[in-house]
Each structure stands twice: as C-alpha cells, then as structure tokens.
Amino acid sequence: MDFTVLSKFFPLLLSGVEMTLLLTLLSVGIGVILGLIAALMRMSHIKILRFIGTAYIEIVRGTPLMVQVYLIFFGFPQILGFIIPPLVAGVISLGFNSGAYVAEIIRAGIQAVDIGQTEAAYSLGMNKKMNMQYIIIPQAVKNILPALVNEFITLIKESSVVSVIGLTELTRDYSLISSVTFRSFEPLLTIGVIYFIMTFTLSKFMGRFERRLRRSDIR
C-alpha cells in the first residue's frame, strides 16, 4: 500500500466532500418539504389527495434509485427538449426519492401523538389547521427526529449513486484517481474512511441534540 500517491489529489477529495455535503443538504431540504406534503396528503380525508400521496410514496419506494436518476437525467430531457445539469438532476432525484421515505417517517410521527392532544386542542376552540400547526407538528418533530437523522445519514451514502451521471462527488473521485494512478485499494479505502467520518460525526452530533431534547421533557 502506498497512500502517498493520494497527496496530490487532496484538493480533489476536498472538493468531492463539499459536493457530497451540498448534494445531501439540498436533497434533504427537498425531501422534507415533499415528505411533509405527501404525508399530509396520505392522511387526508379527500380521496384524490390520499390517492396521489399514496401513489407517490409507493412508486418511489418500489423503484430503484438508480432508475430514478437515469429517468430524470436522461429520460426527461428527451421529453422536455433541454439538458438538465448533473447537479440539478442529482438533487431532484435524491430529493424526490428521499421525500417518499420522509413522508412515512412524518406520518408515523404524527400518528404517534396522543389523540387526546387533538381533542384538547378542539376543546380550546382551535380548528384543524391550528391544531396541526401548534399542537401536532411540534410534538411530532421530536418523534421523527431520530428517524430523520437516519435518513440524512443514508442519503449521504446514497449520494454516491449520482456518480453515474458524471457528478464529481466522492465516489466519482475514486474513478478519476484510479484512472490516473492505476491503484484502487488506497483511494477506495480513503473514500470509505471519509464517508465514515461524515456519518459518524453527524450521528454523534444528533445523538447529543436528541439527549438535550429529552432533558427538556423532564419536569
């Protein structure tokens, strides 16, 4: 093993880390927004909204992420008539995919809030929207936070899929370094360690945040 061959690729690896984090943050943002909308649609009493929300969740969860990436990057330009940049295609496909999983996390978190909370809100004169905004969602956030962090960590790793459309994130860095140095073990091991450091750091940080939230529940 000779890790010294990687020294001149440090800026490339750093750039890959930045791209991976940017891709993940943007995708999580889209995923949370889509997930919240889809979760509310799935729990709606209006049949057409419930059908659309359920169809989105089931279709996205039932098809490979790789197919979704190819569909957005290669398929949609054929219909739309213009090329979608790799970063935009990556963010859309990852955010679209994440939204389906986040929707189920949010739905489970909302339904875990005791029904008595809703009854109390209505007895105080709140309507359905106020009950959801001021009573249910704030409590559901605590329920969904651990699962949401897991989704974030999963998305960091799954972002490597977008390397197939040429986006230069960490996994794409391996291909570039390997093609120049003709070595695979050192760049793969280094990239694996970088992924582990990112996910482990995030996991520890959010673990401390969750413990602080639990302490605020103790009276």
CSV table of N, CA and C in Angstrom, one decimal, residues 72-84:
chain,number,residue,atom,x,y,z
A,72,ILE,N,-34.5,11.0,-14.7
A,72,ILE,CA,-34.5,12.4,-14.6
A,72,ILE,C,-33.4,13.0,-15.5
A,73,PHE,N,-32.2,12.4,-15.5
A,73,PHE,CA,-31.1,12.9,-16.2
A,73,PHE,C,-31.1,12.6,-17.7
A,74,PHE,N,-31.6,11.4,-18.1
A,74,PHE,CA,-31.6,11.0,-19.5
A,74,PHE,C,-33.0,11.0,-20.1
A,75,GLY,N,-34.0,10.6,-19.3
A,75,GLY,CA,-35.4,10.5,-19.8
A,75,GLY,C,-36.1,11.8,-20.0
A,76,PHE,N,-36.1,12.6,-19.0
A,76,PHE,CA,-36.9,13.9,-19.0
A,76,PHE,C,-36.4,14.9,-20.1
A,77,PRO,N,-35.0,15.0,-20.3
A,77,PRO,CA,-34.6,15.9,-21.4
A,77,PRO,C,-35.1,15.5,-22.8
A,78,GLN,N,-35.4,14.2,-23.0
A,78,GLN,CA,-35.9,13.7,-24.3
A,78,GLN,C,-37.3,14.3,-24.5
A,79,ILE,N,-38.1,14.4,-23.3
A,79,ILE,CA,-39.5,14.9,-23.4
A,79,ILE,C,-39.5,16.5,-23.4
A,80,LEU,N,-38.6,17.0,-22.5
A,80,LEU,CA,-38.6,18.5,-22.3
A,80,LEU,C,-37.9,19.2,-23.4
A,81,GLY,N,-36.9,18.6,-24.0
A,81,GLY,CA,-36.2,19.2,-25.0
A,81,GLY,C,-35.0,20.1,-24.6
A,82,PHE,N,-34.6,19.9,-23.3
A,82,PHE,CA,-33.3,20.6,-22.9
A,82,PHE,C,-32.6,19.7,-21.9
A,83,ILE,N,-31.3,20.0,-21.8
A,83,ILE,CA,-30.5,19.2,-20.9
A,83,ILE,C,-30.6,19.6,-19.4
A,84,ILE,N,-30.7,18.7,-18.5
A,84,ILE,CA,-30.7,19.0,-17.1
A,84,ILE,C,-29.3,18.8,-16.6
